[in-house]
Coordinates of C-alpha atoms in Angstrom, one line a residue:
Chain A
X241 CA -11.8 -6.1 33.5
X242 CA -9.4 -5.7 30.4
X243 CA -6.0 -5.1 31.5
X244 CA -3.3 -5.1 29.2
X245 CA -2.1 -8.2 31.3
X246 CA -4.1 -10.7 29.5
X247 CA -4.1 -8.6 26.0
X248 CA -2.0 -11.7 24.4
X249 CA -5.2 -14.3 24.9
X250 CA -7.1 -11.9 24.7
X251 CA -5.7 -9.9 21.7
X252 CA -5.8 -13.1 19.3
X253 CA -9.8 -14.5 20.1
X254 CA -11.1 -18.0 18.2
X255 CA -9.0 -17.2 14.5
X256 CA -5.6 -18.8 15.4
X257 CA -7.2 -21.8 16.8
X258 CA -9.3 -22.0 14.2
X259 CA -6.7 -21.9 11.3
X260 CA -4.5 -24.8 13.0
X261 CA -7.4 -26.4 13.7
X262 CA -8.8 -26.2 10.4
X263 CA -5.0 -26.4 8.7
X264 CA -5.3 -30.1 10.3
X265 CA -8.1 -30.9 9.3
X266 CA -6.9 -30.0 5.8
X267 CA -3.8 -32.6 6.0
X268 CA -5.4 -35.2 7.8
X269 CA -8.4 -35.2 4.9
X270 CA -5.7 -35.3 1.5
X271 CA -4.0 -38.0 3.9
X272 CA -7.4 -40.1 3.7
X273 CA -7.5 -39.5 0.3
X274 CA -11.6 -38.0 0.8
X275 CA -12.9 -35.5 -1.1
X276 CA -14.8 -32.1 0.4
X277 CA -17.5 -33.4 -0.7
X278 CA -17.8 -36.9 0.7
X279 CA -16.7 -35.0 4.1
X280 CA -19.8 -32.5 3.4
X281 CA -21.7 -34.7 3.4
X282 CA -20.3 -37.0 6.4
X283 CA -20.9 -33.5 8.2
X284 CA -24.7 -32.3 6.5
X285 CA -22.7 -30.3 5.0
X286 CA -21.5 -28.4 2.0
X287 CA -17.8 -28.4 0.1
X288 CA -17.6 -24.9 0.4
X289 CA -18.7 -25.1 4.6
X290 CA -15.8 -27.6 3.6
X291 CA -13.4 -25.0 2.7
X292 CA -14.3 -22.6 4.7
X293 CA -13.6 -25.0 8.1
X294 CA -10.2 -25.9 6.7
X295 CA -9.1 -22.7 6.1
X296 CA -9.8 -21.7 9.8
X297 CA -13.2 -18.9 8.8
X298 CA -15.8 -20.6 10.4
X299 CA -16.3 -22.1 14.4
X300 CA -16.3 -25.6 14.7
X301 CA -19.2 -28.2 16.0
X302 CA -17.1 -30.5 18.6
X303 CA -19.7 -32.8 17.5
X304 CA -18.1 -32.2 13.3
X305 CA -14.6 -32.8 14.1
X306 CA -15.1 -35.7 16.1
X307 CA -16.9 -36.9 13.3
X308 CA -14.6 -35.6 10.2
X309 CA -11.7 -37.4 12.6
X310 CA -13.8 -40.7 12.0
X311 CA -13.9 -40.2 8.8
X312 CA -10.1 -39.6 8.2
X313 CA -9.1 -42.8 11.0
X314 CA -7.1 -40.4 12.9
X315 CA -7.9 -42.5 16.5
X316 CA -5.0 -41.8 18.2
X317 CA -6.1 -40.6 21.9
X318 CA -3.9 -37.7 22.3
X319 CA -4.1 -36.3 19.1
X320 CA -7.6 -36.2 19.2
X321 CA -7.7 -34.4 22.5
X322 CA -5.4 -31.7 21.1
X323 CA -7.8 -31.3 18.2
X324 CA -11.0 -31.7 21.0
X325 CA -9.2 -29.2 23.0
X326 CA -8.5 -26.8 19.9
X327 CA -12.4 -27.4 18.6
X328 CA -12.8 -25.7 22.1
X329 CA -10.6 -22.6 22.1
X330 CA -11.9 -22.2 18.5
X331 CA -15.5 -21.4 19.4
X332 CA -14.1 -19.3 22.3
X333 CA -15.9 -15.5 21.8
X334 CA -13.3 -12.6 20.9
X335 CA -12.4 -9.5 22.9
X336 CA -14.4 -7.5 20.4
X337 CA -17.5 -10.2 21.1
X338 CA -18.7 -7.4 24.1
X339 CA -19.2 -5.1 22.1
X340 CA -22.8 -6.2 21.0
X341 CA -24.7 -7.5 17.9
X342 CA -26.2 -4.6 17.5
X343 CA -23.3 -1.9 16.3
X344 CA -20.8 -6.0 15.3
X345 CA -21.7 -7.4 12.3
X346 CA -20.2 -11.1 11.6
X347 CA -18.6 -9.6 8.8
X348 CA -16.8 -7.2 10.8
X349 CA -16.2 -9.6 13.6
X350 CA -14.8 -11.7 11.0
X351 CA -12.3 -9.6 10.0
X352 CA -11.1 -8.7 13.8
X353 CA -10.2 -12.1 13.7
X354 CA -8.2 -12.5 10.8
X355 CA -7.0 -9.4 11.9
X356 CA -5.5 -10.1 15.3
X357 CA -4.1 -13.6 13.6
X358 CA -2.5 -12.0 10.7
X359 CA 1.6 -11.8 10.6
X360 CA 1.3 -8.7 8.0
X361 CA -1.5 -6.5 7.0
X362 CA -0.8 -4.3 3.9
X363 CA -3.9 -1.3 3.1
X364 CA -4.1 0.7 0.8
X365 CA -7.1 3.4 2.3
X366 CA -8.4 6.2 -0.1
X367 CA -10.9 8.3 2.3
X368 CA -9.5 7.8 5.6
X369 CA -6.8 6.9 8.0
X370 CA -6.6 3.4 8.2
X371 CA -8.1 2.2 11.8
X372 CA -5.7 0.6 13.1
X373 CA -4.2 4.5 13.1
X374 CA -7.2 7.0 14.3
X375 CA -6.7 9.0 16.9
X376 CA -10.3 9.1 19.0
X377 CA -11.3 12.2 17.8
X378 CA -11.3 11.5 14.2
X379 CA -12.1 7.9 15.3
X380 CA -15.8 9.6 16.6
X381 CA -15.8 11.3 13.1
X382 CA -15.7 8.7 10.8
X383 CA -18.3 6.8 13.6
X384 CA -20.5 9.8 13.0
X385 CA -20.4 10.1 9.4
X386 CA -22.0 6.6 8.8
X387 CA -24.8 7.1 12.1
X388 CA -26.0 10.4 12.3
X389 CA -28.9 9.8 14.4
X390 CA -27.3 6.7 16.9
X391 CA -27.6 7.4 20.2
X392 CA -24.4 8.5 22.3
X393 CA -24.0 5.7 24.2
X394 CA -23.5 3.3 20.7
X395 CA -21.2 5.8 18.7
X396 CA -19.2 6.1 22.5
X397 CA -19.5 2.0 21.8
X398 CA -18.3 2.4 18.7
X399 CA -15.5 4.7 18.5
X400 CA -14.1 2.2 21.5
X401 CA -13.8 -0.9 19.5
X402 CA -12.2 1.6 16.6
X403 CA -9.7 2.2 19.8
X404 CA -9.5 -1.0 21.1
X405 CA -8.2 -2.9 17.7
X406 CA -4.7 -1.2 18.3
X407 CA -4.4 -2.5 21.2
X408 CA -2.9 -5.0 18.3
X409 CA -0.3 -2.7 17.8
X410 CA 1.0 -2.3 21.4
X411 CA 0.8 -5.9 21.9
X412 CA 3.5 -8.3 23.0
X413 CA 3.9 -9.9 18.6
X414 CA 2.8 -7.1 16.6
X415 CA 2.2 -7.1 13.4
X416 CA 3.9 -5.3 10.7
X417 CA 1.5 -2.9 9.0
X418 CA 2.1 -1.6 5.4
X419 CA -0.4 1.0 4.8
X420 CA -0.7 2.9 1.5
X421 CA -2.5 6.2 1.3
X422 CA -3.9 8.7 -0.8
X423 CA -3.1 11.8 -0.5
X424 CA -7.4 12.3 -0.4
X425 CA -7.6 10.6 2.9
X426 CA -5.6 12.7 4.4
X427 CA -6.6 16.1 3.0
X428 CA -10.1 16.0 3.6
X429 CA -10.5 17.3 7.3
X430 CA -12.6 14.7 8.6
X431 CA -14.0 16.2 11.8
X432 CA -12.4 19.2 10.7
X433 CA -8.9 20.8 10.9
X434 CA -8.0 20.6 14.6
X435 CA -8.8 17.0 14.7
X436 CA -7.0 16.1 11.5
X437 CA -3.4 18.1 12.7
X438 CA -3.9 15.7 15.4
X439 CA -4.7 12.9 13.4
X440 CA -1.8 13.6 11.1
X441 CA 0.3 13.6 13.7
X442 CA -0.4 10.5 15.5
X443 CA 0.2 9.0 11.7
X444 CA 3.8 10.6 12.1
X445 CA 3.9 8.7 15.5
X446 CA 2.9 5.8 14.1
X447 CA 5.4 5.6 11.6
X448 CA 7.9 6.0 13.8
X449 CA 7.0 2.4 15.2
X450 CA 8.9 -0.7 13.8
X451 CA 6.5 -2.2 12.7
X452 CA 4.2 0.2 10.6
X453 CA 5.2 1.4 7.4
X454 CA 3.3 4.4 5.9
X455 CA 3.6 5.3 2.7
X456 CA 1.3 8.1 0.8
X457 CA 0.9 8.4 -2.8
X458 CA 0.5 12.0 -3.9
X459 CA -2.4 13.1 -6.1
X460 CA 0.0 13.3 -9.2
X461 CA 0.5 9.8 -8.6
X462 CA -0.9 6.7 -9.0
X463 CA -4.1 7.4 -10.9
X464 CA -3.6 4.3 -12.8
X465 CA -2.7 1.4 -10.1
X466 CA -5.5 2.9 -7.5
X467 CA -8.4 1.9 -10.1
X468 CA -11.4 0.8 -7.3
X469 CA -11.5 1.3 -3.7
X470 CA -9.8 0.7 -0.3
X471 CA -8.7 -3.2 0.5
X472 CA -6.5 -4.7 2.6
X473 CA -4.6 -7.5 2.2
X474 CA -4.4 -10.0 4.7
X475 CA -0.6 -12.8 5.3
X476 CA -0.8 -15.6 8.3
X477 CA 2.4 -16.7 10.1
X478 CA 1.3 -20.1 8.5
X479 CA 2.5 -20.8 5.6
X480 CA -0.1 -22.3 4.1
X481 CA -2.9 -20.6 5.2
X482 CA -3.6 -18.7 1.8
X483 CA -3.7 -14.8 2.1
X484 CA -7.3 -13.1 2.7
X485 CA -8.0 -10.0 0.8
X486 CA -10.8 -7.8 2.6
X487 CA -13.1 -5.5 0.8
X488 CA -15.1 -3.3 3.0
X489 CA -18.6 -2.4 1.6
X490 CA -21.3 -0.3 2.7
X491 CA -23.4 -3.4 4.5
X492 CA -21.7 -6.4 4.5
X493 CA -17.7 -7.3 2.9
X494 CA -16.2 -9.5 1.0
X495 CA -13.9 -11.8 1.6
X496 CA -11.1 -13.3 -0.7
X497 CA -8.7 -15.8 -1.2
X498 CA -8.9 -17.1 -4.3
X499 CA -4.8 -17.1 -5.2
X500 CA -5.8 -15.5 -8.2
X501 CA -8.0 -12.6 -6.7
X502 CA -5.0 -12.6 -4.2
X503 CA -2.9 -11.8 -6.8
X504 CA -4.2 -8.9 -8.3
X505 CA -4.8 -7.3 -5.0
X506 CA -1.5 -7.5 -4.5
X507 CA -0.4 -6.2 -8.0
X508 CA -2.6 -3.6 -7.4
X509 CA -0.5 -2.7 -3.8
X510 CA 3.1 -3.6 -5.4
X511 CA 2.4 -0.6 -7.7
X512 CA 0.9 1.6 -5.5
X513 CA 3.8 1.5 -3.1
X514 CA 6.5 1.4 -5.8
X515 CA 5.2 4.7 -7.1
X516 CA 3.8 5.9 -4.0
X517 CA 6.9 8.0 -1.8
X518 CA 8.6 6.1 0.7
X519 CA 8.7 5.9 4.0
X520 CA 10.8 7.9 4.8
X521 CA 9.5 11.1 2.1
X522 CA 5.7 10.1 3.7
X523 CA 7.0 11.5 6.7
X524 CA 8.1 14.8 5.4
X525 CA 5.2 15.0 3.2
X526 CA 2.8 14.7 6.5
X527 CA 5.0 17.2 8.2
X528 CA 4.1 19.3 5.4
X529 CA 0.3 18.8 5.2
X530 CA -0.1 19.3 9.2
X531 CA 1.5 23.3 8.3
X532 CA -0.9 24.2 5.5
X533 CA -3.5 22.7 7.6
Chain B
X2 CA 23.8 -11.3 -25.0
X3 CA 21.8 -8.3 -24.1
X4 CA 22.7 -5.3 -22.0
X5 CA 19.9 -4.6 -20.1
X6 CA 21.6 -6.7 -16.6
X7 CA 20.8 -4.8 -13.4
X8 CA 22.3 -5.1 -9.9
X9 CA 20.5 -8.5 -9.7
X10 CA 16.9 -8.5 -10.6
X11 CA 15.1 -7.5 -13.7
X12 CA 15.4 -4.3 -14.6
X13 CA 12.2 -4.5 -17.4
X14 CA 12.6 -2.3 -21.0
X15 CA 9.0 -2.5 -21.5
X16 CA 5.3 -0.4 -20.3
X17 CA 5.6 -0.4 -17.1
X18 CA 3.5 2.3 -16.5
X19 CA 5.7 4.2 -14.3
X20 CA 5.9 1.9 -11.6
X21 CA 9.1 -0.1 -12.7
X22 CA 6.9 -3.9 -12.2
X23 CA 6.1 -5.1 -15.7
X24 CA 4.0 -8.6 -14.8
X25 CA 4.1 -9.7 -17.9
X26 CA 8.0 -11.3 -18.1
X27 CA 8.6 -13.4 -15.1
X28 CA 11.2 -11.6 -12.8
X29 CA 13.7 -13.2 -10.9
X30 CA 13.3 -11.8 -7.5
X31 CA 9.3 -12.8 -6.8
X32 CA 10.7 -16.8 -8.8
X33 CA 13.0 -17.0 -6.0
X34 CA 10.3 -16.4 -3.6
X35 CA 8.0 -18.6 -4.9
X36 CA 10.5 -21.5 -5.3
X37 CA 11.3 -20.7 -1.2
X38 CA 7.6 -21.1 -0.5
X39 CA 6.9 -17.5 -0.4
X40 CA 3.5 -15.8 -1.8
X41 CA 4.9 -12.4 -3.0
X42 CA 5.0 -14.0 -7.0
X43 CA 3.1 -13.9 -9.5
X44 CA 1.0 -16.5 -12.2
X45 CA 3.4 -15.4 -14.7
X46 CA 6.8 -16.0 -12.2
X47 CA 5.0 -18.7 -10.9
X48 CA 4.3 -20.7 -14.4
X49 CA 8.0 -19.9 -15.1
X50 CA 9.4 -21.3 -12.3
X51 CA 7.7 -24.9 -12.8
X52 CA 8.7 -24.9 -16.1
X53 CA 12.0 -24.4 -14.9
X54 CA 11.8 -27.3 -12.2
X55 CA 10.7 -29.7 -14.9
X56 CA 13.5 -29.5 -16.7
X57 CA 15.7 -29.0 -13.3
X58 CA 13.9 -30.5 -10.0
X59 CA 16.7 -29.8 -8.0
X60 CA 16.2 -26.0 -8.2
X61 CA 14.0 -25.7 -5.3
X62 CA 17.2 -27.1 -3.1
X63 CA 18.9 -25.4 -4.8
X64 CA 17.5 -21.6 -3.6
X65 CA 17.1 -23.5 0.2
X66 CA 20.6 -24.2 0.1
X67 CA 21.1 -20.7 -1.3
X68 CA 19.9 -19.2 1.7
X69 CA 21.7 -21.9 4.0
X70 CA 24.6 -20.7 2.6
X71 CA 24.0 -17.4 3.1
X72 CA 23.1 -17.4 7.3
X73 CA 26.1 -19.8 7.3
X74 CA 28.4 -16.9 5.6
X75 CA 26.8 -14.2 8.0
X76 CA 26.9 -16.8 11.0
X77 CA 30.5 -16.9 10.6
X78 CA 31.1 -13.4 9.2
X79 CA 29.7 -11.8 12.6
X80 CA 30.7 -14.9 15.6
X81 CA 34.3 -15.9 14.1
X82 CA 35.2 -13.5 12.5
X83 CA 33.9 -10.8 14.0
X84 CA 32.4 -8.6 11.7
X85 CA 29.7 -5.8 12.6
X86 CA 29.2 -3.9 8.5
X87 CA 27.7 -5.7 5.8
X88 CA 27.2 -4.4 2.6
X89 CA 24.1 -6.6 0.8
X90 CA 24.2 -5.9 -3.3
X91 CA 21.4 -7.1 -4.7
X92 CA 19.4 -7.8 -1.8
X93 CA 16.1 -9.8 -3.4
X94 CA 12.2 -10.1 -1.5
X95 CA 12.8 -10.7 1.9
X96 CA 12.6 -14.1 2.7
X97 CA 13.1 -16.0 6.7
X98 CA 16.4 -15.5 7.1
X99 CA 17.6 -11.5 5.9
X100 CA 21.6 -10.7 6.3
X101 CA 20.3 -8.1 9.4
X102 CA 18.2 -11.1 10.9
X103 CA 21.2 -13.4 11.3
X104 CA 23.6 -10.6 11.9
X105 CA 21.9 -9.1 14.3
X106 CA 21.1 -11.6 16.2
X107 CA 24.5 -12.6 16.9
X108 CA 25.2 -9.1 17.1
X109 CA 22.5 -6.5 17.6
X110 CA 24.5 -3.5 16.9
X111 CA 25.4 -4.8 13.7
X112 CA 24.8 -2.5 10.3
X113 CA 24.1 -3.3 7.3
X114 CA 23.4 -1.7 3.9
X115 CA 21.0 -3.6 1.3
X116 CA 21.4 -2.6 -2.3
X117 CA 19.5 -3.5 -5.4
X118 CA 18.0 -1.3 -8.1
X119 CA 14.6 -3.2 -8.9
X120 CA 11.6 -1.1 -7.5
X121 CA 9.6 -3.8 -5.7
X122 CA 12.6 -5.1 -4.4
X123 CA 12.8 -1.6 -2.8
X124 CA 9.7 -1.4 -1.5
X125 CA 9.5 -4.4 0.5
X126 CA 12.6 -4.1 1.8
X127 CA 11.8 -0.8 3.3
X128 CA 8.5 -2.0 4.7
X129 CA 9.2 -5.1 5.6
X130 CA 12.9 -5.8 6.3
X131 CA 12.8 -2.3 8.9
X132 CA 10.0 -4.2 10.8
X133 CA 12.1 -6.6 11.7
X134 CA 15.6 -4.9 12.0
X135 CA 16.8 -4.9 15.8
X136 CA 19.5 -2.3 14.7
X137 CA 20.5 0.0 11.8
X138 CA 20.2 -0.5 8.4
X139 CA 19.9 1.3 4.8
X140 CA 18.7 0.8 2.3
X141 CA 20.3 2.2 -1.3
X142 CA 19.2 2.2 -4.7
X143 CA 21.3 2.0 -6.6
X144 CA 23.1 0.2 -10.1
X145 CA 26.4 -2.2 -9.5
X146 CA 27.5 -1.5 -12.5
X147 CA 29.2 1.8 -11.0
X148 CA 30.5 0.0 -7.9
X149 CA 32.4 3.6 -6.8
X150 CA 28.8 5.7 -5.9
X151 CA 27.7 2.1 -4.1
X152 CA 30.8 2.8 -1.8
X153 CA 30.3 6.5 -1.5
X154 CA 26.6 6.5 -0.3
X155 CA 27.4 3.4 1.7
X156 CA 29.8 5.2 4.0
X157 CA 26.6 7.4 4.9
X158 CA 26.4 4.2 7.6
X159 CA 29.3 2.4 7.3
X160 CA 32.4 3.3 8.8
X161 CA 35.3 2.6 6.0
X162 CA 38.0 2.4 8.3
X163 CA 36.6 -1.0 10.3
X164 CA 36.0 -4.3 8.2
X165 CA 33.4 -4.5 6.4
X166 CA 31.6 -8.0 4.9
X167 CA 31.1 -7.8 1.3
X168 CA 27.6 -10.2 -0.1
X169 CA 27.4 -10.3 -3.7
X170 CA 24.4 -13.4 -3.2
X171 CA 23.4 -15.0 -6.5
X172 CA 24.0 -11.2 -8.8
X173 CA 27.1 -11.8 -10.2
X174 CA 25.4 -14.9 -13.0
X175 CA 23.4 -11.5 -14.3
X176 CA 27.1 -10.2 -15.7
X177 CA 29.2 -11.5 -18.3
X178 CA 33.3 -12.3 -16.6
X179 CA 33.6 -9.1 -18.6
X180 CA 31.7 -6.6 -17.3
X181 CA 31.7 -8.6 -13.5
X182 CA 35.3 -9.5 -12.8
X183 CA 36.6 -5.2 -12.7
X184 CA 32.8 -4.5 -10.5
X185 CA 33.9 -7.0 -8.1
X186 CA 37.4 -5.2 -7.7
X187 CA 36.3 -2.4 -8.0
X188 CA 34.3 -3.1 -4.8
X189 CA 36.3 -4.8 -3.2
X190 CA 39.6 -2.1 -3.4
X191 CA 37.5 0.4 -1.5
X192 CA 36.8 -1.9 1.5
X193 CA 39.7 -1.6 4.0
X194 CA 42.1 -4.5 4.9
X195 CA 40.2 -7.0 7.3
X196 CA 37.5 -7.0 5.3
X197 CA 35.7 -9.8 3.7
X198 CA 34.4 -10.9 0.6
X199 CA 31.3 -13.7 0.0
X200 CA 29.6 -14.5 -2.8
X201 CA 27.8 -17.8 -4.8
X202 CA 26.5 -18.0 -7.9
X203 CA 25.4 -21.0 -10.1
X204 CA 27.1 -23.7 -11.7
X205 CA 27.4 -24.9 -15.1
X206 CA 28.7 -28.7 -13.5
X207 CA 25.0 -30.3 -14.5
X208 CA 23.2 -30.7 -18.0
X209 CA 19.4 -29.8 -16.2
X210 CA 20.2 -26.4 -14.7
X211 CA 22.4 -25.4 -17.4
X212 CA 19.2 -26.6 -19.9
X213 CA 16.7 -25.4 -17.5
X214 CA 18.6 -21.7 -17.0
X215 CA 18.6 -21.5 -20.6
X216 CA 15.0 -21.7 -21.1
X217 CA 15.1 -19.1 -18.5
X218 CA 17.4 -16.7 -20.4
X219 CA 14.5 -17.2 -23.3
X220 CA 11.9 -16.3 -21.8
X221 CA 12.0 -12.6 -21.2
X222 CA 13.6 -12.4 -18.5
X223 CA 16.9 -11.1 -17.5
X224 CA 19.5 -13.6 -18.2
X225 CA 21.5 -15.0 -15.8
X226 CA 24.8 -17.2 -17.3
X227 CA 26.0 -19.9 -15.5
X228 CA 29.8 -20.2 -14.9
X229 CA 32.9 -22.8 -14.7
X230 CA 34.2 -23.6 -11.4
X231 CA 37.1 -21.7 -12.3
X232 CA 36.3 -19.2 -13.9
X233 CA 34.6 -18.2 -10.1
X234 CA 38.0 -17.7 -9.1
X235 CA 39.4 -14.5 -10.4
X236 CA 36.3 -13.1 -8.4
X237 CA 38.6 -13.6 -5.1
X238 CA 42.5 -12.8 -6.7
X239 CA 44.1 -11.5 -4.0
X240 CA 41.6 -12.6 -1.2
X241 CA 42.9 -14.9 1.7
X242 CA 40.3 -17.7 1.3
X243 CA 37.9 -18.9 4.2
X244 CA 38.6 -22.5 4.5
X245 CA 37.1 -24.4 3.1
X246 CA 38.4 -22.3 0.0
X247 CA 35.7 -22.0 -3.4
X248 CA 33.4 -25.5 -2.5
X249 CA 29.7 -26.3 -4.0
X250 CA 27.3 -24.4 -1.9
X251 CA 26.0 -27.1 0.7
X252 CA 30.0 -27.4 1.7
X253 CA 30.9 -24.4 2.4
X254 CA 30.8 -24.9 6.7
X255 CA 27.5 -27.2 6.9
X256 CA 25.9 -27.0 10.4
X257 CA 26.5 -30.4 12.1
X258 CA 22.7 -32.2 11.1
X259 CA 22.9 -31.5 7.5
X260 CA 21.7 -33.5 4.7
X261 CA 23.7 -34.1 1.8
X262 CA 22.8 -33.0 -1.0
X263 CA 24.5 -32.4 -4.6
X264 CA 24.2 -28.4 -5.2
X265 CA 25.3 -27.3 -8.3
X266 CA 26.6 -23.6 -7.2
X267 CA 29.8 -22.7 -5.9
X268 CA 30.5 -20.1 -3.2
X269 CA 33.4 -18.9 -0.9
X270 CA 34.1 -16.2 1.2
X271 CA 38.1 -13.9 0.9
X272 CA 39.5 -12.0 3.8
X273 CA 41.1 -8.7 2.2
X274 CA 44.9 -8.5 3.8

């Protein structure tokens, strides 16, 4: 029953309220001069749990929020009411929750929340076209690569989840997406030549959208900067929320938000984007590959 | 003085692995981004920015006030002066209120040509500025030391029969007077009458500011020199000054609710007769 009308609330899910609430809790804790350890002790949790809460990365038990507000001396009823409402919203399921636990791991669910909350999405893709730009046929081919023995119904659900993510780009407040693709991701004919041609056309189309920038690193450039694999850096509207680096692995994912780590990935992205073809050159390059294919 | 000036951003000469990005020396656009509260900077920039701030704590306010002048000047040019074409040289990394956003908020059909010669600035501009544009914008990879080439290339988007606002925001400090005045005059010479010229730069009227800038110039970054207010005047030679003339940045047509701050950067807007 998902319609375009309900996209705004539907698409953003619990991550934005988590970030806002986390940020508020962080401010109140600092103002009260209370250490993360002490705060963690109060709610029978660890220091790192407090940090994850304050960065908006986990859901909140209402009782924990109430206990923390007591500890921080936040007594004003109105303020508490607003924060408790946020805590409830922060636990509301995102649009992706209905896709079922068999195809939806916790780490991917977390990523979808962050992606939906991002103001800027920067990605480097070495192997495949970025999920936000995949055609249905390409998405199906990629899904089959990783799930050769999955029943058709499951494959359908996985594909539809992949495509649903793209609603982000047509929603009312699309993020800016700046993707750098290795030439290899364009040359590898995932799903066959005809699927790939359709996918490359889709990329040209996507690049025409105002919020989207696509740059290709041709084979003859970028050897040194592309060390490592694909990754994504997410930036959020709230300046106090740190950038997050997301690296997907075969059975799990890595999230990095320490400044030193993020710096490193930003630097790689910056190097890649300066040596890649410009967005205008990229469009020509894509058109040329389509002809060759 | 060295000869490694650029169009306002650093042009590193060290090994940069072909990308033009050197992460071992501070980079003026990235430090500026840091002072403005952005996240597109590296440890080396933050260290240099912090060191600067220790000597001259006012630099954060200078950075913010300077951006404030850009906003007020562009708003004035678009709204009061009816300018619809902007040539912004030495763009820097995107921030909250970039020239085209301010101009296109007043008139969505405003055309903007950004010019820079720093690869990182250009990459960011192409990706992130375009995403926020309501109207036509263009980016030129060009060196301000060749003003005629910039004017030529800008003519692809801008109509040189109509007035154009030329903006040099905080970049002429990278040049000595001998270099800077001719560059500015050659750029102005190419503009039709009725065009405008807006500039701000750091001034040498504060001891701590001067000292911090000296330390920065010694760090290996592309140097930036503070000028005495009197040395700003030749930039506006032959132009009709828009009120209140050449003044410290906060005094140029302040917003009604602006809090008074003491800032050691000077600015002005002039009109070509």
